[in-house]
Amino acid sequence: APLGALRELWEQRAAARSGLPLVQLGVALQLMGDAPRAKEAIATGLQTGRSEKAGWLGDYGSTLRDDALKLALLQENKLQPQAQNQLITTLSEEAYSQRWLSTQESNALFLAGRNLQSQPAAWQAQTTLPGQFLQGDNAQTIAVTGEQLASLQVTNTGGAPLWLRLDSSGYPVEAPAPESNVLHIERHFLDTQGQLKPLSSLKSGELVMVWLDVWADKTVPDALVVDLLPAGLELENQNLANASASLSNSGGEADNLISRMQQLDIQHMEFRDDRFVAALPVNEGEHVTLVYLARAVTPGSYTIPAPQVESMYIPQWRANGAGGEILSVTP
């Protein structure tokens, strides 16, 4: 970019609602030879967080995403090594304090991490596992059982910083309890007239209307709703012209639900083999109505999974609905 245009942007620095664009501007000024403004822009950007009052900025970002990209920029351009070390510590705390990461956050962490991996440093560590003395200049992975993990200790016996990450995996004994953070979701099973339908004795071939009620404590412009189907049900794909059943053939209270759904700004909707998926905005305090048809196909008893909704770019805004009910299909 022309230096004059960059300096003009610098004059508008008070309008920045996140520190990342200031760091980006500082790097651009540095590349164009304006070192004093570059130094000031980067320093200001590093001290500026995302504005809580700004609400939705439309950049799909977060504090973690912005900090990771700040670090990646400084690494790539070999600027301010002391600030890089501070950002590494900050990022470590931010990343491991979150249970879920958005795609933007994961990508930004990758961009920051790839440069760290290109700067190998010899390290060594002692563990409490028999014969497990670790050393090298690259990452190493060891697998431990639950019993070993209960008493595992790792000691840095070298002179270089040692970064330790622990990942655990397993299967829950029970279905997760319903939980909500900002978003909420409830599911109801109805007949084609919109009346509540018990699932204890469905006949093979019988139609069921599924009603998902979604609402939010704050406006979520990028909500993703996923409703997993139990094995005994099969979706009636409403996108197919020759679908064997259609929502338009419903009546009674079902017409009201379908009308409410048709008024929504649904960005994307899928009828998969094992789930119903919809992406749409959810405004604060408003209830969103989604309905779809499923058909009982395979006789047997099945546990019904819980419905889910999450913000695609603030993944800790999410909810799990009630699940664990038993679906019985008879021939």
Tab-separated table of C-alpha atoms in Angstrom:
chain	number	residue	atom	x	y	z
A	1	ALA	CA	0.000	0.000	0.000
A	2	PRO	CA	1.247	3.538	-0.659
A	3	LEU	CA	2.919	5.094	2.375
A	4	GLY	CA	0.586	8.085	2.188
A	5	ALA	CA	-2.467	5.832	2.445
A	6	LEU	CA	-0.974	4.017	5.445
A	7	ARG	CA	-0.282	7.287	7.225
A	8	GLU	CA	-3.841	8.380	6.502
A	9	LEU	CA	-5.118	5.173	8.120
A	10	TRP	CA	-2.854	5.823	11.106
A	11	GLU	CA	-4.605	9.160	11.650
A	12	GLN	CA	-7.861	7.179	12.085
A	13	ARG	CA	-6.384	4.854	14.755
A	14	ALA	CA	-8.870	5.973	17.423
A	15	ALA	CA	-11.642	4.194	15.464
A	16	ALA	CA	-10.013	0.753	15.893
A	17	ARG	CA	-12.221	-1.621	17.901
A	18	SER	CA	-9.552	-4.309	18.119
A	19	GLY	CA	-5.771	-4.273	18.439
A	20	LEU	CA	-5.191	-6.617	15.493
A	21	PRO	CA	-5.731	-4.038	12.694
A	22	LEU	CA	-3.322	-1.667	14.470
A	23	VAL	CA	-0.629	-4.367	14.528
A	24	GLN	CA	-1.331	-5.105	10.859
A	25	LEU	CA	-1.036	-1.405	10.091
A	26	GLY	CA	2.203	-1.201	12.084
A	27	VAL	CA	3.757	-4.065	10.106
A	28	ALA	CA	2.716	-2.377	6.840
A	29	LEU	CA	4.286	0.908	7.968
A	30	GLN	CA	7.480	-0.954	8.919
A	31	LEU	CA	7.661	-2.581	5.485
A	32	MET	CA	7.228	0.842	3.832
A	33	GLY	CA	10.010	2.387	5.909
A	34	ASP	CA	8.100	4.486	8.488
A	35	ALA	CA	9.734	2.962	11.589
A	36	PRO	CA	8.539	5.526	14.190
A	37	ARG	CA	4.848	5.179	13.299
A	38	ALA	CA	5.280	1.421	12.912
A	39	LYS	CA	6.677	1.086	16.423
A	40	GLU	CA	3.870	3.194	17.890
A	41	ALA	CA	1.146	1.352	15.935
A	42	ILE	CA	2.372	-2.072	17.024
A	43	ALA	CA	2.746	-0.989	20.655
A	44	THR	CA	-0.767	0.480	20.622
A	45	GLY	CA	-2.164	-2.638	18.958
A	46	LEU	CA	-0.592	-4.926	21.549
A	47	GLN	CA	-2.202	-2.908	24.339
A	48	THR	CA	-5.633	-2.701	22.679
A	49	GLY	CA	-8.149	-5.496	23.220
A	50	ARG	CA	-11.419	-6.166	21.442
A	51	SER	CA	-14.092	-3.674	22.432
A	52	GLU	CA	-16.746	-5.353	24.581
A	53	LYS	CA	-19.151	-2.525	23.724
A	54	ALA	CA	-18.673	-2.998	19.995
A	55	GLY	CA	-20.802	-6.130	19.872
A	56	TRP	CA	-20.628	-8.067	16.624
A	57	LEU	CA	-17.750	-6.709	14.526
A	58	GLY	CA	-18.471	-8.945	11.548
A	59	ASP	CA	-14.866	-10.182	11.376
A	60	TYR	CA	-15.523	-13.619	12.964
A	61	GLY	CA	-12.782	-12.837	15.458
A	62	SER	CA	-12.183	-13.174	19.173
A	63	THR	CA	-9.526	-12.140	21.681
A	64	LEU	CA	-7.761	-15.482	21.179
A	65	ARG	CA	-7.923	-15.251	17.369
A	66	ASP	CA	-6.593	-11.679	17.397
A	67	ASP	CA	-3.736	-12.433	19.818
A	68	ALA	CA	-2.660	-15.474	17.778
A	69	LEU	CA	-2.569	-13.450	14.557
A	70	LYS	CA	-0.646	-10.657	16.322
A	71	LEU	CA	1.983	-13.216	17.339
A	72	ALA	CA	2.129	-14.702	13.837
A	73	LEU	CA	2.677	-11.238	12.316
A	74	LEU	CA	5.465	-10.350	14.734
A	75	GLN	CA	7.159	-13.722	14.158
A	76	GLU	CA	6.982	-13.519	10.373
A	77	ASN	CA	8.450	-10.014	10.368
A	78	LYS	CA	10.951	-10.627	13.217
A	79	LEU	CA	9.623	-7.755	15.312
A	80	GLN	CA	9.585	-7.198	19.090
A	81	PRO	CA	10.821	-10.555	20.476
A	82	GLN	CA	9.932	-9.536	24.052
A	83	ALA	CA	6.331	-8.882	23.038
A	84	GLN	CA	6.297	-12.270	21.290
A	85	ASN	CA	7.252	-14.047	24.529
A	86	GLN	CA	4.466	-12.253	26.395
A	87	LEU	CA	1.955	-13.182	23.698
A	88	ILE	CA	2.989	-16.856	23.852
A	89	THR	CA	2.218	-16.938	27.574
A	90	THR	CA	-1.077	-15.090	27.081
A	91	LEU	CA	-2.114	-17.392	24.233
A	92	SER	CA	-1.309	-20.494	26.245
A	93	GLU	CA	-3.623	-19.338	29.036
A	94	GLU	CA	-6.380	-18.303	26.600
A	95	ALA	CA	-6.266	-21.479	24.491
A	96	TYR	CA	-6.293	-23.985	27.334
A	97	SER	CA	-8.956	-22.159	29.311
A	98	GLN	CA	-11.440	-22.762	26.468
A	99	ARG	CA	-13.118	-26.080	25.811
A	100	TRP	CA	-14.036	-25.264	22.205
A	101	LEU	CA	-12.245	-23.297	19.486
A	102	SER	CA	-13.751	-21.729	16.389
A	103	THR	CA	-12.288	-22.407	12.943
A	104	GLN	CA	-10.801	-18.884	12.940
A	105	GLU	CA	-9.148	-19.504	16.322
A	106	SER	CA	-7.769	-22.904	15.280
A	107	ASN	CA	-6.328	-21.452	12.072
A	108	ALA	CA	-4.771	-18.467	13.863
A	109	LEU	CA	-3.155	-20.752	16.457
A	110	PHE	CA	-1.750	-22.876	13.635
A	111	LEU	CA	-0.216	-19.790	11.969
A	112	ALA	CA	1.401	-18.780	15.263
A	113	GLY	CA	2.507	-22.304	16.131
A	114	ARG	CA	4.152	-23.156	12.811
A	115	ASN	CA	6.725	-20.402	13.349
A	116	LEU	CA	7.419	-21.609	16.876
A	117	GLN	CA	8.093	-25.123	15.557
A	118	SER	CA	10.599	-23.733	13.066
A	119	GLN	CA	12.711	-22.460	15.969
A	120	PRO	CA	13.789	-25.733	17.630
A	121	ALA	CA	15.469	-25.708	21.012
A	122	ALA	CA	16.942	-28.731	22.786
A	123	TRP	CA	14.834	-29.737	25.769
A	124	GLN	CA	14.652	-32.624	28.200
A	125	ALA	CA	12.185	-33.814	30.799
A	126	GLN	CA	11.818	-36.540	33.371
A	127	THR	CA	8.478	-38.272	33.986
A	128	THR	CA	7.298	-40.544	36.777
A	129	LEU	CA	6.582	-43.302	34.236
A	130	PRO	CA	9.097	-46.189	34.354
A	131	GLY	CA	11.955	-45.568	31.941
A	132	GLN	CA	10.346	-42.463	30.423
A	133	PHE	CA	13.109	-39.846	30.060
A	134	LEU	CA	12.247	-37.480	27.218
A	135	GLN	CA	14.534	-35.213	25.224
A	136	GLY	CA	14.813	-33.728	21.761
A	137	ASP	CA	14.183	-30.572	19.748
A	138	ASN	CA	10.709	-31.463	18.432
A	139	ALA	CA	7.371	-32.334	19.951
A	140	GLN	CA	6.916	-35.857	21.293
A	141	THR	CA	3.745	-37.724	22.214
A	142	ILE	CA	3.284	-40.473	24.777
A	143	ALA	CA	0.078	-42.373	25.564
A	144	VAL	CA	-0.841	-43.139	29.167
A	145	THR	CA	-3.677	-45.036	30.778
A	146	GLY	CA	-6.085	-43.556	33.295
A	147	GLU	CA	-4.182	-45.227	36.148
A	148	GLN	CA	-0.837	-43.810	34.976
A	149	LEU	CA	-2.344	-40.376	34.490
A	150	ALA	CA	-3.572	-40.255	38.086
A	151	SER	CA	0.005	-40.051	39.377
A	152	LEU	CA	1.838	-38.606	36.366
A	153	GLN	CA	4.388	-35.868	37.012
A	154	VAL	CA	6.657	-34.212	34.447
A	155	THR	CA	9.772	-32.270	35.472
A	156	ASN	CA	11.758	-29.955	33.198
A	157	THR	CA	15.370	-31.101	33.622
A	158	GLY	CA	16.786	-28.952	30.816
A	159	GLY	CA	17.533	-25.281	30.375
A	160	ALA	CA	14.976	-24.524	27.635
A	161	PRO	CA	11.300	-23.715	28.275
A	162	LEU	CA	9.110	-26.818	28.253
A	163	TRP	CA	5.513	-26.697	27.028
A	164	LEU	CA	3.267	-29.529	28.152
A	165	ARG	CA	-0.169	-30.358	26.748
A	166	LEU	CA	-2.556	-33.002	28.079
A	167	ASP	CA	-5.401	-34.387	25.947
A	168	SER	CA	-7.857	-36.913	27.336
A	169	SER	CA	-10.371	-38.978	25.388
A	170	GLY	CA	-13.121	-41.384	26.366
A	171	TYR	CA	-16.798	-42.205	26.193
A	172	PRO	CA	-19.353	-40.891	28.703
A	173	VAL	CA	-21.169	-43.467	30.814
A	174	GLU	CA	-24.410	-41.465	30.642
A	175	ALA	CA	-25.958	-39.044	28.169
A	176	PRO	CA	-24.897	-35.432	28.839
A	177	ALA	CA	-27.314	-33.393	30.916
A	178	PRO	CA	-29.005	-30.424	29.208
A	179	GLU	CA	-26.910	-27.263	29.447
A	180	SER	CA	-27.123	-23.756	28.042
A	181	ASN	CA	-24.759	-20.826	27.619
A	182	VAL	CA	-26.364	-17.845	25.836
A	183	LEU	CA	-28.172	-20.246	23.469
A	184	HIS	CA	-31.085	-22.552	24.374
A	185	ILE	CA	-32.768	-25.416	22.517
A	186	GLU	CA	-35.788	-27.631	23.116
A	187	ARG	CA	-37.135	-30.444	20.933
A	188	HIS	CA	-40.702	-31.742	20.643
A	189	PHE	CA	-41.993	-34.729	18.681
A	190	LEU	CA	-45.398	-34.132	17.043
A	191	ASP	CA	-47.772	-35.850	14.683
A	192	THR	CA	-48.467	-34.296	11.278
A	193	GLN	CA	-51.273	-32.209	12.795
A	194	GLY	CA	-48.921	-30.589	15.309
A	195	GLN	CA	-50.006	-32.510	18.412
A	196	LEU	CA	-47.500	-34.069	20.822
A	197	LYS	CA	-46.595	-37.597	19.774
A	198	PRO	CA	-45.378	-40.329	22.182
A	199	LEU	CA	-42.404	-42.284	20.849
A	200	SER	CA	-42.972	-45.419	22.892
A	201	SER	CA	-44.884	-47.254	20.145
A	202	LEU	CA	-44.279	-45.915	16.652
A	203	LYS	CA	-45.180	-48.193	13.756
A	204	SER	CA	-42.737	-48.752	10.922
A	205	GLY	CA	-43.555	-46.278	8.136
A	206	GLU	CA	-45.232	-43.761	10.458
A	207	LEU	CA	-44.383	-40.063	10.046
A	208	VAL	CA	-43.188	-37.830	12.896
A	209	MET	CA	-42.812	-34.050	12.847
A	210	VAL	CA	-39.840	-32.766	14.846
A	211	TRP	CA	-40.110	-29.214	16.239
A	212	LEU	CA	-36.931	-27.471	17.412
A	213	ASP	CA	-37.424	-24.334	19.534
A	214	VAL	CA	-34.252	-22.198	19.709
A	215	TRP	CA	-33.684	-18.872	21.475
A	216	ALA	CA	-30.743	-16.794	22.766
A	217	ASP	CA	-29.890	-14.376	25.572
A	218	LYS	CA	-27.791	-12.325	23.110
A	219	THR	CA	-28.032	-11.910	19.352
A	220	VAL	CA	-26.163	-14.776	17.652
A	221	PRO	CA	-25.761	-14.055	13.912
A	222	ASP	CA	-24.221	-17.434	13.078
A	223	ALA	CA	-26.069	-20.152	14.993
A	224	LEU	CA	-25.677	-23.746	13.817
A	225	VAL	CA	-28.424	-26.190	14.828
A	226	VAL	CA	-27.682	-29.924	14.667
A	227	ASP	CA	-30.284	-32.543	15.568
A	228	LEU	CA	-28.940	-36.103	15.477
A	229	LEU	CA	-31.435	-38.809	14.593
A	230	PRO	CA	-31.749	-42.129	16.427
A	231	ALA	CA	-31.160	-45.178	14.233
A	232	GLY	CA	-34.873	-46.006	13.958
A	233	LEU	CA	-35.787	-42.727	12.195
A	234	GLU	CA	-34.998	-41.521	8.704
A	235	LEU	CA	-35.288	-37.932	7.448
A	236	GLU	CA	-37.762	-37.021	4.745
A	237	ASN	CA	-35.591	-34.794	2.553
A	238	GLN	CA	-37.709	-31.729	1.746
A	239	ASN	CA	-35.158	-30.596	-0.856
A	240	LEU	CA	-36.122	-33.468	-3.172
A	241	ALA	CA	-38.890	-32.838	-5.680
A	242	ASN	CA	-40.075	-36.437	-5.393
A	243	ALA	CA	-40.020	-36.614	-1.562
A	244	SER	CA	-42.554	-39.156	-0.313
A	245	ALA	CA	-43.876	-36.688	2.288
A	246	SER	CA	-44.028	-32.907	2.467
A	247	LEU	CA	-44.498	-30.360	5.238
A	248	SER	CA	-47.042	-28.635	2.994
A	249	ASN	CA	-49.398	-31.581	3.491
A	250	SER	CA	-49.576	-30.988	7.240
A	251	GLY	CA	-52.514	-29.358	8.961
A	252	GLY	CA	-53.796	-27.993	12.257
A	253	GLU	CA	-51.217	-26.517	14.624
A	254	ALA	CA	-48.445	-27.776	12.325
A	255	ASP	CA	-49.379	-25.078	9.772
A	256	ASN	CA	-48.619	-22.392	12.371
A	257	LEU	CA	-45.175	-23.870	13.069
A	258	ILE	CA	-44.380	-24.162	9.359
A	259	SER	CA	-45.479	-20.553	8.781
A	260	ARG	CA	-43.160	-19.335	11.553
A	261	MET	CA	-40.272	-21.285	10.042
A	262	GLN	CA	-40.886	-19.822	6.580
A	263	GLN	CA	-40.413	-16.305	7.983
A	264	LEU	CA	-36.864	-17.074	9.179
A	265	ASP	CA	-33.650	-15.998	7.473
A	266	ILE	CA	-32.267	-19.537	7.140
A	267	GLN	CA	-28.821	-19.364	5.552
A	268	HIS	CA	-28.344	-23.098	5.037
A	269	MET	CA	-30.290	-26.293	5.680
A	270	GLU	CA	-29.321	-29.949	5.192
A	271	PHE	CA	-31.196	-33.239	5.446
A	272	ARG	CA	-28.442	-35.794	6.055
A	273	ASP	CA	-28.648	-39.518	6.647
A	274	ASP	CA	-28.221	-39.171	10.384
A	275	ARG	CA	-29.002	-35.539	11.228
A	276	PHE	CA	-30.880	-32.351	10.450
A	277	VAL	CA	-28.674	-29.237	10.122
A	278	ALA	CA	-29.620	-25.553	9.856
A	279	ALA	CA	-27.559	-22.344	9.982
A	280	LEU	CA	-29.367	-19.088	10.758
A	281	PRO	CA	-29.239	-15.933	12.908
A	282	VAL	CA	-30.989	-15.951	16.289
A	283	ASN	CA	-31.941	-12.526	17.640
A	284	GLU	CA	-31.894	-11.771	21.339
A	285	GLY	CA	-35.139	-12.757	23.063
A	286	GLU	CA	-36.780	-14.177	19.911
A	287	HIS	CA	-37.770	-17.827	19.548
A	288	VAL	CA	-36.760	-19.582	16.327
A	289	THR	CA	-38.963	-22.416	15.074
A	290	LEU	CA	-37.498	-25.207	12.933
A	291	VAL	CA	-39.536	-28.223	11.834
A	292	TYR	CA	-38.772	-31.278	9.738
A	293	LEU	CA	-40.305	-34.661	8.972
A	294	ALA	CA	-38.871	-38.053	9.889
A	295	ARG	CA	-40.201	-41.534	9.255
A	296	ALA	CA	-39.958	-44.585	11.517
A	297	VAL	CA	-38.256	-47.265	9.432
A	298	THR	CA	-36.409	-49.915	11.433
A	299	PRO	CA	-38.166	-51.877	14.210
A	300	GLY	CA	-36.367	-51.851	17.562
A	301	SER	CA	-35.611	-49.679	20.585
A	302	TYR	CA	-33.201	-46.762	20.291
A	303	THR	CA	-31.817	-44.014	22.538
A	304	ILE	CA	-32.528	-40.519	21.185
A	305	PRO	CA	-29.475	-38.179	21.020
A	306	ALA	CA	-29.689	-34.637	22.372
A	307	PRO	CA	-30.227	-31.684	19.982
A	308	GLN	CA	-27.429	-29.123	19.827
A	309	VAL	CA	-26.980	-25.476	18.859
A	310	GLU	CA	-23.819	-23.383	18.877
A	311	SER	CA	-22.418	-20.130	17.572
A	312	MET	CA	-20.030	-21.035	14.778
A	313	TYR	CA	-17.548	-18.306	15.720
A	314	ILE	CA	-18.049	-18.097	19.488
A	315	PRO	CA	-18.293	-21.845	20.127
A	316	GLN	CA	-18.637	-21.518	23.901
A	317	TRP	CA	-22.076	-20.024	23.181
A	318	ARG	CA	-23.882	-23.344	22.888
A	319	ALA	CA	-26.621	-25.533	24.276
A	320	ASN	CA	-27.444	-29.212	24.501
A	321	GLY	CA	-31.101	-30.121	24.798
A	322	ALA	CA	-32.640	-33.084	26.568
A	323	GLY	CA	-31.786	-36.533	25.243
A	324	GLY	CA	-31.729	-40.109	26.381
A	325	GLU	CA	-35.420	-40.917	25.753
A	326	ILE	CA	-36.234	-44.295	24.236
A	327	LEU	CA	-37.735	-44.592	20.761
A	328	SER	CA	-39.576	-47.857	20.058
A	329	VAL	CA	-40.529	-48.846	16.530
A	330	THR	CA	-42.791	-51.832	15.928
A	331	PRO	CA	-43.352	-53.641	12.576
